[in-house]
Short mmCIF file of C-alpha atoms in Angstrom, two decimals:
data_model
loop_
_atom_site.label_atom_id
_atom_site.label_comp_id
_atom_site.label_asym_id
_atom_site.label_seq_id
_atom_site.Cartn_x
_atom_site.Cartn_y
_atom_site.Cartn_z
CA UNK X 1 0.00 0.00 0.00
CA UNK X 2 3.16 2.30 0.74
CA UNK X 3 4.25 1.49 -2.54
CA UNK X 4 0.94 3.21 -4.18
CA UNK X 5 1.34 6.39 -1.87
CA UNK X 6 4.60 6.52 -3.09
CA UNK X 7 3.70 5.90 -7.18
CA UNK X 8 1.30 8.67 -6.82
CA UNK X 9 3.12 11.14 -4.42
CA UNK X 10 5.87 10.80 -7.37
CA UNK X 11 2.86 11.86 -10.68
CA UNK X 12 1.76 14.11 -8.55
CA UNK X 13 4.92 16.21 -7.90
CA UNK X 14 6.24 15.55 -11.14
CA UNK X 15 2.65 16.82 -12.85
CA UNK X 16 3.08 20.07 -10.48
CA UNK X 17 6.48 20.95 -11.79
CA UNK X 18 5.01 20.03 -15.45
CA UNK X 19 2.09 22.00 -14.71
CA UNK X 20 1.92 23.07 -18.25
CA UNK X 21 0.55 19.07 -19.08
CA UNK X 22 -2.36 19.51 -16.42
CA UNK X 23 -3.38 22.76 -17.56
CA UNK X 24 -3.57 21.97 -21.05
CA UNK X 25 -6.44 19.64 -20.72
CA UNK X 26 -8.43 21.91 -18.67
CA UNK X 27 -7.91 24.70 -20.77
CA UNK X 28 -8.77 22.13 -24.10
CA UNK X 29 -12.29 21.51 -21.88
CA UNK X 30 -12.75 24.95 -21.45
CA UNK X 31 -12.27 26.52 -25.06
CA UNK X 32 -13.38 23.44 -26.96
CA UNK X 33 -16.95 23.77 -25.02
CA UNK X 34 -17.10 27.54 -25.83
CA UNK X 35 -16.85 26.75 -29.52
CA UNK X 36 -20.26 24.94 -29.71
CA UNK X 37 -22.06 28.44 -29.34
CA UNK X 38 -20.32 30.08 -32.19
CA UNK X 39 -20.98 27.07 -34.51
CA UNK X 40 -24.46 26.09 -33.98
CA UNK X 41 -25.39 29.63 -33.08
CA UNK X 42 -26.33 31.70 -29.56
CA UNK X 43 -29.90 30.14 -29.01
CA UNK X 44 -30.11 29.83 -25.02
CA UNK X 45 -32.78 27.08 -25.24
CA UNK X 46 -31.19 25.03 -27.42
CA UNK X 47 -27.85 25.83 -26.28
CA UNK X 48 -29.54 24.27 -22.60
CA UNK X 49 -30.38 21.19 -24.39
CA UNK X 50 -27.17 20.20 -25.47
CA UNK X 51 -25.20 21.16 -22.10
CA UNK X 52 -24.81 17.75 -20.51
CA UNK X 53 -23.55 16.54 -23.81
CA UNK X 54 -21.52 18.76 -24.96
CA UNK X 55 -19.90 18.88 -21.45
CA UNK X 56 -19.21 15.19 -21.49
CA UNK X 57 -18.18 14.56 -24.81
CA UNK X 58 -15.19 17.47 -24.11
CA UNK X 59 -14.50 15.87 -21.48
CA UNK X 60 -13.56 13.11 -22.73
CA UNK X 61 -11.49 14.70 -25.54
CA UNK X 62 -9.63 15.99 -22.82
CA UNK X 63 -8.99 13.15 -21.27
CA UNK X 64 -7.79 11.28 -24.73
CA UNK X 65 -5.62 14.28 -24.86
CA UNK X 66 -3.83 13.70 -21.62
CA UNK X 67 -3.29 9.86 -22.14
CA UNK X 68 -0.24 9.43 -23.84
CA UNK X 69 1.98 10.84 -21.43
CA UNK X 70 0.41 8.03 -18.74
CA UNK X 71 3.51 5.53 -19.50
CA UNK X 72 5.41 7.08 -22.41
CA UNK X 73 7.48 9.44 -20.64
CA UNK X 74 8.29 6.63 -17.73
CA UNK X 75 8.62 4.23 -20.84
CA UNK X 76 11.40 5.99 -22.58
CA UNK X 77 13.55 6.90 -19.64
CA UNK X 78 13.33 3.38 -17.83
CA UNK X 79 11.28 4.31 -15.17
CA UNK X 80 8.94 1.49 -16.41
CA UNK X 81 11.57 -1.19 -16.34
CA UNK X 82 12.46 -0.09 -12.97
CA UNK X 83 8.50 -0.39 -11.72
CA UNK X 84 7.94 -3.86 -13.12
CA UNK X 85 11.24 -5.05 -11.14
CA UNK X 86 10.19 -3.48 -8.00
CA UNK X 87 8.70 -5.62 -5.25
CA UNK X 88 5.51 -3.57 -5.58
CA UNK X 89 3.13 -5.83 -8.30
CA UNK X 90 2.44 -4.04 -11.46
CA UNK X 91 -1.06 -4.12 -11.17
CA UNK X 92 -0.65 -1.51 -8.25
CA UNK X 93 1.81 0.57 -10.09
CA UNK X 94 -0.10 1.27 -12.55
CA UNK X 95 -3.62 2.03 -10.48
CA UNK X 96 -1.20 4.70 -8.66
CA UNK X 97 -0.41 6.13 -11.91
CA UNK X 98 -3.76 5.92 -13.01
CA UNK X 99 -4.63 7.66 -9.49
CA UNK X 100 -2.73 10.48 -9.88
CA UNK X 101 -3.99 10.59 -13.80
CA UNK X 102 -7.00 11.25 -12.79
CA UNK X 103 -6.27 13.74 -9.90
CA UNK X 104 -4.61 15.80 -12.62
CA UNK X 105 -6.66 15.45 -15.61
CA UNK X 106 -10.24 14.49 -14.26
CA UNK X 107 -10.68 16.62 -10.81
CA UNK X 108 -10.00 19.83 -12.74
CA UNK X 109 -12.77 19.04 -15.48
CA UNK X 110 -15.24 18.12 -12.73
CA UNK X 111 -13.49 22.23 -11.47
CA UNK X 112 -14.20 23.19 -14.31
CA UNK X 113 -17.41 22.20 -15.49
CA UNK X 114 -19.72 24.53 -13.65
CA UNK X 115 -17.96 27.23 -15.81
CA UNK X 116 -18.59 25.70 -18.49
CA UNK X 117 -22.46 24.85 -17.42
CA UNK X 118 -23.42 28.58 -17.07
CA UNK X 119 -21.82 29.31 -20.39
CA UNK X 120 -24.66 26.82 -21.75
CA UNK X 121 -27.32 28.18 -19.58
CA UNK X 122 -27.87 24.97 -18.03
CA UNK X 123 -30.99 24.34 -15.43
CA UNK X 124 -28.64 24.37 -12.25
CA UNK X 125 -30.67 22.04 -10.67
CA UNK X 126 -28.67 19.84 -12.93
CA UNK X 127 -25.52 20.65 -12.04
CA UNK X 128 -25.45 18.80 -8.71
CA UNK X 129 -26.12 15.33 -10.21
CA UNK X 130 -23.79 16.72 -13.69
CA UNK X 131 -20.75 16.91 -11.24
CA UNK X 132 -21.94 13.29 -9.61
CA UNK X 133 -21.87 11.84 -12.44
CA UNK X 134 -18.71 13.16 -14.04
CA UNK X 135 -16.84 11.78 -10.63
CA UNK X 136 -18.06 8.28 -11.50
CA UNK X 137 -17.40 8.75 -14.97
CA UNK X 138 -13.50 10.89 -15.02
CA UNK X 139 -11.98 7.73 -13.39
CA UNK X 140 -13.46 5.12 -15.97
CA UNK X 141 -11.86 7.70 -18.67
CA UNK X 142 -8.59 7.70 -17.06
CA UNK X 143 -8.59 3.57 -16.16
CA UNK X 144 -9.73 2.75 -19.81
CA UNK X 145 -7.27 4.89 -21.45
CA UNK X 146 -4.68 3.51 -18.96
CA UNK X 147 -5.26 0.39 -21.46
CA UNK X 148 -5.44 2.24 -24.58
CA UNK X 149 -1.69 4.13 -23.72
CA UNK X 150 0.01 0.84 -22.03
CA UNK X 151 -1.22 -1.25 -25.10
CA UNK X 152 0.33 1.05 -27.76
CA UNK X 153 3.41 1.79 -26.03
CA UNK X 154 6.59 0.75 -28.21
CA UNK X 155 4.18 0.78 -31.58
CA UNK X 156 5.25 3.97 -33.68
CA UNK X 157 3.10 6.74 -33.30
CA UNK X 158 1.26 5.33 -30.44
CA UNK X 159 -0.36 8.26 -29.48
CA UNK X 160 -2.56 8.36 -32.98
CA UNK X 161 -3.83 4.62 -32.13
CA UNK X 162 -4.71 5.50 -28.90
CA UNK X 163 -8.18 7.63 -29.51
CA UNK X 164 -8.86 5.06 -32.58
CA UNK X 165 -8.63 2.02 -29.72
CA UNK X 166 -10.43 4.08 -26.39
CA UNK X 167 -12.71 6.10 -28.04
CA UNK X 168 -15.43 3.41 -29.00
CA UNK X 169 -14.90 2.11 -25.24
CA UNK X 170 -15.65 5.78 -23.61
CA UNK X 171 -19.74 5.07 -25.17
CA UNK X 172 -21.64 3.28 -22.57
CA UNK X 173 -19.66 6.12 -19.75
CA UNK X 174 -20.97 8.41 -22.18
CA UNK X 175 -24.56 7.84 -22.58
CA UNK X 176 -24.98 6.75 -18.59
CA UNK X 177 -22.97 10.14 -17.59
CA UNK X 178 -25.62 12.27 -19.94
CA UNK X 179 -28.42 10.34 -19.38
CA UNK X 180 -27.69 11.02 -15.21
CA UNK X 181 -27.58 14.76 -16.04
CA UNK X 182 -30.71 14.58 -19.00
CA UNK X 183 -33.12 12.60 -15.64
CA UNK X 184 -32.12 15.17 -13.37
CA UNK X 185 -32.87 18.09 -15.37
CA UNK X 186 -36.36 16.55 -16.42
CA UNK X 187 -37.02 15.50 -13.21
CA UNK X 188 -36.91 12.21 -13.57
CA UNK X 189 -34.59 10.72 -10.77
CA UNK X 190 -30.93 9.82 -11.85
CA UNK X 191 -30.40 6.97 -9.66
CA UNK X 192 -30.54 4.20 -12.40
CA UNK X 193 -27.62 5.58 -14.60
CA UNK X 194 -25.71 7.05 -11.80
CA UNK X 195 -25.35 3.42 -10.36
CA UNK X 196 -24.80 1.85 -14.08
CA UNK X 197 -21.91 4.44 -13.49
CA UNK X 198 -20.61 3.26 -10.14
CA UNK X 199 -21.26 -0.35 -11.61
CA UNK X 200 -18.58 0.42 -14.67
CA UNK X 201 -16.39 1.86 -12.02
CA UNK X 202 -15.83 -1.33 -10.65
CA UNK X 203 -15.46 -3.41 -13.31
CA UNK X 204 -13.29 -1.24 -14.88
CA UNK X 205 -11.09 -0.87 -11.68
CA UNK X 206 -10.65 -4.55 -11.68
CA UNK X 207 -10.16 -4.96 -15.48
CA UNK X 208 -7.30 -1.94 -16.37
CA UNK X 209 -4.72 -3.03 -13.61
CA UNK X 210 -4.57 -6.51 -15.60
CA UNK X 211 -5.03 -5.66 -18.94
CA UNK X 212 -2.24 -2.65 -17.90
CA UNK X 213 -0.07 -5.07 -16.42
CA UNK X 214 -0.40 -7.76 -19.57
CA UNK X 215 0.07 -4.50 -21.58
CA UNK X 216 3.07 -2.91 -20.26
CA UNK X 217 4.88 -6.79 -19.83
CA UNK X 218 4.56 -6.91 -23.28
CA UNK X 219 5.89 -3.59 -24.46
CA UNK X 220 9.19 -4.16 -22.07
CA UNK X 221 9.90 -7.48 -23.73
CA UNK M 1 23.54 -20.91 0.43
CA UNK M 2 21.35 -20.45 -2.40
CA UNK M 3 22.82 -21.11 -5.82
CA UNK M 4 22.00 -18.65 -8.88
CA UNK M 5 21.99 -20.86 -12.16
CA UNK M 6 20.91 -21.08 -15.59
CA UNK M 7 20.60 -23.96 -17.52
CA UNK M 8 20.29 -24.52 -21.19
CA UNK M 9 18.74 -21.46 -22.12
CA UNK M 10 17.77 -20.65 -25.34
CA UNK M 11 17.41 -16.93 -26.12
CA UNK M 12 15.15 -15.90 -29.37
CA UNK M 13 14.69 -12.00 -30.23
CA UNK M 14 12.59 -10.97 -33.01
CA UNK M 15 12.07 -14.40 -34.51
CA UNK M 16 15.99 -14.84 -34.54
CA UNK M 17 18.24 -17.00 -32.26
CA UNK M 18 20.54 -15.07 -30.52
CA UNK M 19 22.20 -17.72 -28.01
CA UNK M 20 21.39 -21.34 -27.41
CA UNK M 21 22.40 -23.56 -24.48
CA UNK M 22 23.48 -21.13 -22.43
CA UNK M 23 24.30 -22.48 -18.86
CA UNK M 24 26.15 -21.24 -15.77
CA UNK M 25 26.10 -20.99 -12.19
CA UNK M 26 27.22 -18.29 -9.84
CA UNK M 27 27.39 -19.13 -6.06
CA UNK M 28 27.27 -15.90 -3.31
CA UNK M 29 30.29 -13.82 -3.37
CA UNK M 30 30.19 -14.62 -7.11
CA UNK M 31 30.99 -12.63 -10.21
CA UNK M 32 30.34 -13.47 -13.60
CA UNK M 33 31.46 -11.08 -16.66
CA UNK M 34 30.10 -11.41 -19.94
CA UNK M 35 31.92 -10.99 -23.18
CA UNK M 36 30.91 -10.91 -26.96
CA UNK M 37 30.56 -8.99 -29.88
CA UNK M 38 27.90 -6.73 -30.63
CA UNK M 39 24.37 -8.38 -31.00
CA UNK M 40 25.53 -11.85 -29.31
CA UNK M 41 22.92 -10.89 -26.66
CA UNK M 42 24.61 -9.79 -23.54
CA UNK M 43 21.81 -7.50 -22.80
CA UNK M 44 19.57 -9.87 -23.98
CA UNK M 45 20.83 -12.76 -21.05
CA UNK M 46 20.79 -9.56 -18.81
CA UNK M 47 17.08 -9.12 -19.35
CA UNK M 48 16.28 -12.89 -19.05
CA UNK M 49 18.00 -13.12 -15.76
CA UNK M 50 15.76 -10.22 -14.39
CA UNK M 51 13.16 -11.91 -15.91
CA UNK M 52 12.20 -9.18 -17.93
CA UNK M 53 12.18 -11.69 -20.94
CA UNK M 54 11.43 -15.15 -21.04
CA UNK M 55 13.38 -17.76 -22.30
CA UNK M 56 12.45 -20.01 -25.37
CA UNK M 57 13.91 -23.17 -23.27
CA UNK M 58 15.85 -24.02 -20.70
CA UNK M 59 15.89 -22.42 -16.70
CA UNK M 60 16.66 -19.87 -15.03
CA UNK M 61 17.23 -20.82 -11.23
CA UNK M 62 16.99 -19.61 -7.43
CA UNK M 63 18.19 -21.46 -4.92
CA UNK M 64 16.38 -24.87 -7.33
CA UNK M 65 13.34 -22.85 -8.08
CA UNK M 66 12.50 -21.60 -11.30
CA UNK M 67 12.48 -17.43 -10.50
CA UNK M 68 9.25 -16.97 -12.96
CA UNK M 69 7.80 -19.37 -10.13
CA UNK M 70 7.72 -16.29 -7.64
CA UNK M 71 8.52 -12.94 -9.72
CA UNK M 72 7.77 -10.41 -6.88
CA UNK M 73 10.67 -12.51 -4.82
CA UNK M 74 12.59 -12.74 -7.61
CA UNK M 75 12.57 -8.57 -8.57
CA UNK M 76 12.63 -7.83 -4.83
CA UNK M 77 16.22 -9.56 -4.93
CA UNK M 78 17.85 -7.97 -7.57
CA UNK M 79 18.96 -4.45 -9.14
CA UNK M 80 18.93 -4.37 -12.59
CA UNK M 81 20.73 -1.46 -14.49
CA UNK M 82 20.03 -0.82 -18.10
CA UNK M 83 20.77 1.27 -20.72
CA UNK M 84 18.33 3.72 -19.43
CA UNK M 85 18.74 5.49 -15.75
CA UNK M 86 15.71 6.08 -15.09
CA UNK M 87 15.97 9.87 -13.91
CA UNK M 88 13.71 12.09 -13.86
CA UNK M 89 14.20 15.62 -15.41
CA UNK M 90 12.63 17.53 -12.88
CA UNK M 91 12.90 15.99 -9.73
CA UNK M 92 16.13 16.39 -8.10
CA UNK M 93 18.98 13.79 -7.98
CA UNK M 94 18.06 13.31 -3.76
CA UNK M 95 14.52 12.55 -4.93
CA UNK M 96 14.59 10.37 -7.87
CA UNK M 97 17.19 8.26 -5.70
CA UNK M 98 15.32 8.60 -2.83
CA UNK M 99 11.60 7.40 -4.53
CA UNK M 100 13.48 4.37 -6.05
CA UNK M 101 14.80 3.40 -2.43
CA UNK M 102 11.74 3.89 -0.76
CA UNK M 103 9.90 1.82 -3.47
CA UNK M 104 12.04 -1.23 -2.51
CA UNK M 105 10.75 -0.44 1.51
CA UNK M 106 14.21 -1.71 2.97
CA UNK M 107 15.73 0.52 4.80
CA UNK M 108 17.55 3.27 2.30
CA UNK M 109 20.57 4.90 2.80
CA UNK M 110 20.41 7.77 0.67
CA UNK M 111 23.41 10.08 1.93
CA UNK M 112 26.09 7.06 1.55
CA UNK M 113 24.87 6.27 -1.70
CA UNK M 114 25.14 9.69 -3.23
CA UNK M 115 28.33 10.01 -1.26
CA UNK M 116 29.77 7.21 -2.64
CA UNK M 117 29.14 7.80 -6.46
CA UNK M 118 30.31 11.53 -5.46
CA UNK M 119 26.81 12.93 -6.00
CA UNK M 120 26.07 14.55 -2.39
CA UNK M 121 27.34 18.10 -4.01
CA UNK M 122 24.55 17.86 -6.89
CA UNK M 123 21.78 16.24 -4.57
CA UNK M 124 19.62 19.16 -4.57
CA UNK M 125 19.94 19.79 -9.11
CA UNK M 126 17.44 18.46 -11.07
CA UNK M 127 18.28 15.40 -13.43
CA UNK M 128 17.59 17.51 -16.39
CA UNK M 129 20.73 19.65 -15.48
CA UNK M 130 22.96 16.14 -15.02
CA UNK M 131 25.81 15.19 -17.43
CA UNK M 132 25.39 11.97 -18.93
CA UNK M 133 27.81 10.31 -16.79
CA UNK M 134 26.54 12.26 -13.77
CA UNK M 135 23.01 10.21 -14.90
CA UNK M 136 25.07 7.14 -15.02
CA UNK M 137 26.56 7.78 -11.44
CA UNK M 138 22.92 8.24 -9.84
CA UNK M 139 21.97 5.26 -11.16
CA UNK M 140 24.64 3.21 -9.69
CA UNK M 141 23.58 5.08 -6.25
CA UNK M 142 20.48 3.02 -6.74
CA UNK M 143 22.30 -0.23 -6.19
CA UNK M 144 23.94 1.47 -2.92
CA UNK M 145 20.73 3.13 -1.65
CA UNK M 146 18.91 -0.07 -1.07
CA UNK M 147 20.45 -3.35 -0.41
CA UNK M 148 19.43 -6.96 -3.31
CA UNK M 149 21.64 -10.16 -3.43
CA UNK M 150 21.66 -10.06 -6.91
CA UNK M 151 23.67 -6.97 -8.88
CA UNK M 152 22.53 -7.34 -13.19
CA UNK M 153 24.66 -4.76 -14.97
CA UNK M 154 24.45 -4.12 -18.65
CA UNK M 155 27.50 -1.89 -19.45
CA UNK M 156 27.48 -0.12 -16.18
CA UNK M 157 30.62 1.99 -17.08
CA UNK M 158 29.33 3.82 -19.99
CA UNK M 159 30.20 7.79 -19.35
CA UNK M 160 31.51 6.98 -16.46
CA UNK M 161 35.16 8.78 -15.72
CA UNK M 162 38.20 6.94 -14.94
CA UNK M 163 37.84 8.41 -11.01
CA UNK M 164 34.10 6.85 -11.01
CA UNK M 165 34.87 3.51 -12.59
CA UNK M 166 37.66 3.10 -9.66
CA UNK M 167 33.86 3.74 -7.32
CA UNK M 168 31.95 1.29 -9.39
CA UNK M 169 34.86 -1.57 -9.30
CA UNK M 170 34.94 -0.91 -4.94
CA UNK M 171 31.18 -0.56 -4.86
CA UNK M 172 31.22 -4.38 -6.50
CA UNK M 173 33.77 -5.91 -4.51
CA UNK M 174 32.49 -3.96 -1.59
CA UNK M 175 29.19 -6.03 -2.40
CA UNK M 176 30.70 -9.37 -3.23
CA UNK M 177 32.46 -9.26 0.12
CA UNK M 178 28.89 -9.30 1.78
CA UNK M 179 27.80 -12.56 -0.02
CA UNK M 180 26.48 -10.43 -2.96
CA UNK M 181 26.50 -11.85 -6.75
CA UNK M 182 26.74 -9.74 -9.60
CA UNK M 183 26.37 -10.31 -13.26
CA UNK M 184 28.18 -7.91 -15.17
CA UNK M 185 28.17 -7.61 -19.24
CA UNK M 186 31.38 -4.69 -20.65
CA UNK M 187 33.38 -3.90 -23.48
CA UNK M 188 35.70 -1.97 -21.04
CA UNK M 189 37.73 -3.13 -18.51
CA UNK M 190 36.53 -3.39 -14.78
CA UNK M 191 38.39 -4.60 -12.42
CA UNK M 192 36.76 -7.37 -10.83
CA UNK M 193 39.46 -10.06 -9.01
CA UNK M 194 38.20 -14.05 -9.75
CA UNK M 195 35.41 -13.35 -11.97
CA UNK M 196 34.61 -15.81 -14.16
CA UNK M 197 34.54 -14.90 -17.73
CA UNK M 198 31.42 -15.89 -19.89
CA UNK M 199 31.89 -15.62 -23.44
CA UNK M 200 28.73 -15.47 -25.67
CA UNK M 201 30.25 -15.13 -29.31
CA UNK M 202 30.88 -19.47 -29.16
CA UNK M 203 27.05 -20.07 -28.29
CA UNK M 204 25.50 -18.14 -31.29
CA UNK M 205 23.48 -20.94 -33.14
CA UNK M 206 25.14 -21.78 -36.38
CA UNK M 207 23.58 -20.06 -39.60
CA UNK M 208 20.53 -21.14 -41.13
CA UNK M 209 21.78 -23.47 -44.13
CA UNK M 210 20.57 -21.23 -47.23
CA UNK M 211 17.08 -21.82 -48.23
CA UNK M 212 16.70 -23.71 -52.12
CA UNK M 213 13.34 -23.34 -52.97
#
């Protein structure tokens, strides 16, 4: 358990001297969201409808944006080869990194997205169950891109194949995370999707540090 | 005391043989160098002994258990130094040696180790400002830093100056002295009293016979 403290105490420093990395994807979220206005025009009732979508899907543009530094940088300096031969199993190595992904890249989009929810005019009786739902949801992003990044590590120009590989796995977070937000603004309750949520939390939190593992054994080879 | 052998191994790379029936054994207080040209697969037999690679036959041994049997024992027992030094360009040359240490949970001895490799002046300078060999030198504190029976080298004395070769060579008899076995593969010359010479150029598999079709 030390050993995961210490995997993400490391991300976490080394994100804060990088800052530059973590800010990018928030600022991505941020002026990728405020585009939609200018392109389908200013109309504050539509612009409402669209809010939880929009919201999620740059999101999780974001996210695909911030994935291929997950292994790549620890990849090409050794740091990998180093983790795999330390007594501390893969498996947890990598849900540390994936940890500390996601307190980098996913906390500031949930810190972000009320900004981006008044831009919309969104009902903000919404917004409560919006930032639920994108806490469930920012970790599955991070753990099932963790595959996507460990899997093309080593291939050239890894970092093309990884939105072609995660982005058809990001659609059931996707339409659960929107269809939490879509119940709670029509009143219907949001229970159902928000737990479908939790549920693909779980699964996912068991399936990435063993695919990761499998993954990364295989690039070091 | 335990016994570090391999037995018959057969190493294959990219559909190619690169050594076959490979054996040895190295007892505590052992040293084994390897020798061979380019591409004979020193780093190769480096890699399979951390178990980074598996071999295509034969067995790799611990004390008479195979070390895939038990990797986490296996990777808690050794250091293994690459080409790569794993430092990081922003944290400083204290903390990248001091994460690695505390990753292995024994108990680290930072200030020796950087002292030893002649580091403890550039502890608090980020790796990105290191000299190659300076890299190089912080890496080898790793071994120091946290104690493993089992030393796996792969050219260890690459940008290293003549002074810090002299601190590698005492840092590996230092370690043999304490029952420690290291596995060494250079092209230059180390000083390393009674260690037995392994030469891979006479096990590369003879070439294919040319194919008539």
């Amino acid at each position: 358990m030390s050993g995961l403290v210490l995997i993400v105490g490391r991300d976490l420093r080394l994100a804060l001297r990088q800052s530059a990395d973590a800010w990018l994807a928030v600022l991505f979220f941020v002026l990728t969201g405020a585009l939609f206005p200018f392109g389908i025009g200013p109309e504050p009732s539509l612009l409402k409808l669209i809010a939880p979508g929009v919201i999620w899907v740059v999101a999780l543009l974001a996210v695909l944006l911030s994935l291929e530094r997950l292994f790549l940088a620890d990849y090409e300096d050794g740091s990998l080869e180093q983790l795999l031969l330390s007594p501390l199993p893969l498996e947890l190595a990598i849900l540390g990194k994936v940890l500390a992904h996601w307190l980098t890249t996913g906390l500031p989009l949930i810190a972000a997205a009320p900004l981006l929810a008044v831009l919309f005019n969104m009902d903000m009786a919404g917004l409560g169950v919006l930032l639920l739902a994108m806490l469930l949801g920012t970790p599955i992003l991070s753990l099932i891109g963790a595959i996507g990044a460990a899997l093309t590590l080593g291939a050239r120009r890894g970092g093309v194949l990884i939105p072609l590989l995660v982005l058809p796995l990001y659609i059931p977070a996707l339409i659960f995370g929107v269809g939490a937000t879509d119940a709670a603004l029509a009143g219907l309750s949001a229970r159902p999707d928000l737990m479908l949520l939790a549920a693909l939390l779980l699964v996912m939190l068991v399936i990435t540090p063993l695919a990761g593992a499998a993954a990364l054994r295989q690039a070091l080879e | 005391m335990a016994l570090f052998e391999a037995r018959n191994l057969d190493c294959r790379r990219g559909g190619r043989d690169v050594f076959a029936g490979l054996s040895f054994s190295l007892p505590a207080g052992g040293a084994l160098l390897l020798t061979g040209a380019n591409g004979t697969g020193k780093s190769s037999l480096l890699r399979l002994l951390a178990g980074l690679l598996r071999p295509v036959g034969g067995a790799i041994l611990w004390d008479g258990q195979p070390i895939d049997a038990e990797p986490g024992d296996h990777a808690a027992r050794l250091h293994y130094l690459g080409h790569l030094d794993a430092v990081k360009p922003v944290l400083s040359a204290k903390e990248n040696l001091r994460f690695w240490a505390a990753l292995r949970g024994r108990a680290a001895s930072i200030e020796p180790a950087l002292d030893h490799f002649a580091l403890s002046a550039l502890a608090d300078i980020p790796g990105r400002l290191l000299s190659a060999g300076q890299h190089r030198r912080l890496a080898l504190a790793r071994l120091l830093a946290s104690p493993a029976e089992l030393w796996l080298l792969d050219e260890p004395s690459v940008g290293l100056d003549h002074a810090s070769v002299g601190k590698l060579a005492e840092a590996i008899a230092k370690h043999r002295a304490g029952g420690g076995r290291v596995v060494v593969a250079t092209h230059m010359a180390l000083d390393m009293p009674g260690a037995e010479p392994l030469s891979l150029d006479a096990l590369a598999p003879p070439p294919l016979p040319e194919m008539v079709w």
